Amino acid sequence: MIKAILIFNNHGKPRLSKFYEHYSEDTQQQIIRETFHLVSKRDENVCNFLEGGMLIGGADNKLIYRHYATLYFVFCVDSSESELGILDLIQVFVETLDKCFENVCELDLIFHVDKVHNILAEMVMGGMVLETNMNEIVTQIDAQNKMEKSEAGLAGAPARAVSAVKNMNLPEMPRNINIGDISIKVPNLPSFK
Amino acid sequence: MIGDRGEIVVGLRFGLCKMPAPVRLRELIRTIRAARTQAEEREVIQKECALIRSSFREEDNTYRCRNVAKLIYMHMLGYPAHFGQLECLKLIASQRFTDKRIGYLGAMLLLDERQDVHLLMTNCLKNDLSHSTQFVQGLSLCTLGCMGSSDMCRDLAGEVEKLLKNSNSYIRKKAALAAVHVIRKVPELLEMFLPATKNLLNDKNHGVLHAAVVLVIEMCKHSPDTHAYFRKVVPQLVKSLKNLIMSGYSPEHDVSGISDPFLQVQILRLLRMLGKSDDEASEQMNDILAQVATNTETSKNVGNAILYETVLTVMDIKSESGLRVLAVNILGRFLLNNDKNIRYVALTSLLKMVQTDHNAVQRHRSTIVDCLTDIDVSIRRRAMNLCFALVNGSNVRGMMKEMQYFLDHCDTEFKADCASGIFLAAEKYAPNKRWHIDTIMRVLTTAGSYVRDDSVPLLIQLISSANSLHTFNVQRLYQAIRVDISQQPLVQVALWCIGEYGDLLLPGRFDVEPLVQDPEEEVLDVLENILQSSLSALTTREYALTAIMKLSTRLQSSTKPALLERMPLIQKSAANGPVNAVVNGEEKEEGGSFPAPEQLSQQAQVNNLLDLLDDSNPAASVPQENKVPQTGGELLDLLDGLSLPDSQSSGRSDAQPQLVLDGIVPPSPQNAANVKQGIPSIIAYDQNGLKIEFSFEQSKANTNMLFITLRASNSTEMDMSNFVLQAAVPKSFQLQLMSPSGSIIPARNSGAVTQLMRVLNSQKHPLRMRLKFMYNHREAPIEVMADVNEFPPQAWE
């Protein structure tokens, strides 16, 4: 069972934190700090498994992490999960994020933390792996997002306009304008005397 | 967006706003990121929280979801967000999907079983479970599966069970995992879900199949009875697994060229559970396991994950031996893999199976030993544990060499465990005592300070039992502590050995290079050094002390005085003068091994005689070897004049054997005059106000012994202080002076100083005596010499 999923950056700022077991808020923050402390000390060429800290259940639990650019993805699991399997799961998660956000970067995670939660909810539920098929996940997410948009109505208009402009293929448009057809007649200025 | 609250609508129409629309989430995030200090950030957040709170109070439906989204973000950063809990519920109850989405997310993050608010969700959940939109159903299932309490689970279990048979695979999948959570919370409900599993395991959809397998695993974990039920489906599972491996390229489920590895792993895991103690089931699996093991591509991590799971399964079920060997070989290959993660899992698994498949693991011993030098510290640790597990009688020498090399070079965090491991292995498999002790010595010298405390007594016991090796051991230990005394366990063992076998360190018994100079001196110096060094712990000092004391009996040399001189320092010298004075007066004094010997032999020390008498004498507290005492009283040739001999000052040397006190205390001086034999007293001296009287008594036990009581009185106006008396007798006599009662003779005869003398007159010669006394009178020192010749004849007859 997965006990917690944490994403934080190289300085320890949390970008996503999801706990599948109950911990008080203070404990949650402490866990984030302790995990960052343990993981940031690791060298690049050591293995990706760590014995868990004191807070997260102790001896039975492991931290399995992957470091992508500026972000650490950490899954805290108990002994029933296979370490290598979880590594694959992290990879699938990141690839799914990449597909949903188009070349995902840290800023995407910062400004759309609720969307990341939604994606994660399609993959892991109650600490168990739900779905690992990337396409399936993306399809579901897209469908749900569409539902949200359809409800947005007027208030969503500016957002829709923005996305419409985004979708517009501006470089193509000038080709359709035939400048040669326009004859510009210059007025006889001396008549304005 | 217009809500159902009149004011806001009106306000907007007339261009008046009751309050500005709450900022969007991303605005808030931007503002927070712009804050440069923690304090600034806190300020921003507090302001925003206040705004959100008022917005909640306004019951603003429009922007509620936006506010809750912001609240969730702030909660992630660590700020309190509990005032938003009720708002989440309102969102869940809303009809809009957007609201529900945020509402459920907020509920999962902000709420938990312990709050009462939690229960209010139950009704909403129930309704949403049968909602028309699949996504709403999904949300509801997800929330229930994440944080449903036992009560909620009990209420909604029926709904979940129904959804297991839903036509929509999306729903089926989520329902299966929600069921897992329900079983975890309320194990009794397990049976309710059993019937549905049959179909679920046949499902075409991988997601559903995966969730179904997880559900079955959970059931098997909770109830061993279900094992029997599910063993029937083993063939089915085997078929599914086969399809996965054999089927062609399926782009949907492909991960790096392997078809749905996650599902393969789950099936393998379930097979492991079912085949664990069942022969029949295990047999059904043998073929497929062999197939997976040989056909899986190992170039990527996914392949290795599957192989790893296969190996674990093979080891757990009752597989045939060929399969087991195959599994161990796979692990052996893992050890050579470049990927450190693979090496890590390989070492972990090998450690688990080293007990059961010892020989198979032994084949890979050299690779494991190589892992001791890996860059990764967790791999090194596992390799170390595994190496110790692999030690047996035949490879102990080679392995111990490797482990000692490792001990020399490893990080400090390993040293304690490694040292203990070496000791244990040496104890179990040592080929002979010499090798055993050799090994221990090496460990002590290289990692002595990391050895556990309880190993010291064990080692001492071991060394003492190896009789033939005592010399060798003590010499080696001695050499070691000459060089370095910082490692406490080593020093303690060495000290004990030197204490016991120190005599073996002396020259003539040395195989190795001899000590220079005075060997005993050097040994004691080393011990002294340890005793006083700040590096030594309390226990070490205790060992040192004991060792020194033992050596004092084993080493016979004249340098003992120097050694013993130290003792008072540690025992807090018993400096109690009066006690000693009495002791001096009555008892034979023990041991002349103090500075005394030199003084005794020097005549110039005469003036210090009575100082020595009065000194608090530390020698009294320590038993000393008895020295041959000097013969009583270097006697003065009375004709020689002034140089006075040492009279037999009491308290210095042993009395003559013949002078053994028989405990007869001479009578008080006042009565001396008319004592038994009736020897009359005399006035020995009377000048300048100082009068000295002698009174006599003969000893009953020994007629040659005469007790003389001297009484000095002062008839002048001023006291006489520092009164010191010395006496000398002819050669044929022996004289012993006891301590005077004081050194101040009060003025005007108001008191007196008395002193007892014992004279042995074995040849019955006429008694003569020369007296010398010194005192201070009227600020001036006075020295007087007088002869006493008029002793009554009874005194010597």
PDB file of C-alpha atoms in Angstrom, chain B residues 22 25 31 34 86 114 118 138 154 162 186 236 239 301 416 420 444 451 631 660 765 777:
ATOM      1  CA  PRO B  22     -12.194  36.842  -4.805  1.00  0.00           C
ATOM      2  CA  LEU B  25      -6.125  30.786  -7.495  1.00  0.00           C
ATOM      3  CA  THR B  31       1.353  36.881  -4.969  1.00  0.00           C
ATOM      4  CA  ALA B  34       6.386  37.238  -5.050  1.00  0.00           C
ATOM      5  CA  LEU B  86     -17.900  22.781   6.128  1.00  0.00           C
ATOM      6  CA  ARG B 114     -11.944  12.193  13.505  1.00  0.00           C
ATOM      7  CA  HIS B 118     -17.136  13.779   8.177  1.00  0.00           C
ATOM      8  CA  GLY B 138     -16.148   8.070  -9.809  1.00  0.00           C
ATOM      9  CA  ARG B 154     -20.965  -0.212   6.479  1.00  0.00           C
ATOM     10  CA  LYS B 162     -23.756  -3.165  -6.868  1.00  0.00           C
ATOM     11  CA  VAL B 186     -14.788  -3.661   8.108  1.00  0.00           C
ATOM     12  CA  GLN B 236      -7.516 -18.839 -14.986  1.00  0.00           C
ATOM     13  CA  LYS B 239      -4.011 -18.209 -18.607  1.00  0.00           C
ATOM     14  CA  ASN B 301      13.604  -1.680 -15.493  1.00  0.00           C
ATOM     15  CA  ALA B 416      30.331  -1.544  15.249  1.00  0.00           C
ATOM     16  CA  SER B 420      30.385  -7.716  16.156  1.00  0.00           C
ATOM     17  CA  LEU B 444      40.648  -4.532  18.481  1.00  0.00           C
ATOM     18  CA  VAL B 451      33.554  -2.712  19.678  1.00  0.00           C
ATOM     19  CA  THR B 631      68.931  -1.735  65.399  1.00  0.00           C
ATOM     20  CA  VAL B 660      57.593  -6.287  72.053  1.00  0.00           C
ATOM     21  CA  HIS B 765      75.448  -1.656  83.682  1.00  0.00           C
ATOM     22  CA  HIS B 777      61.618  31.075  75.917  1.00  0.00           C
TER      23      HIS B 777
END
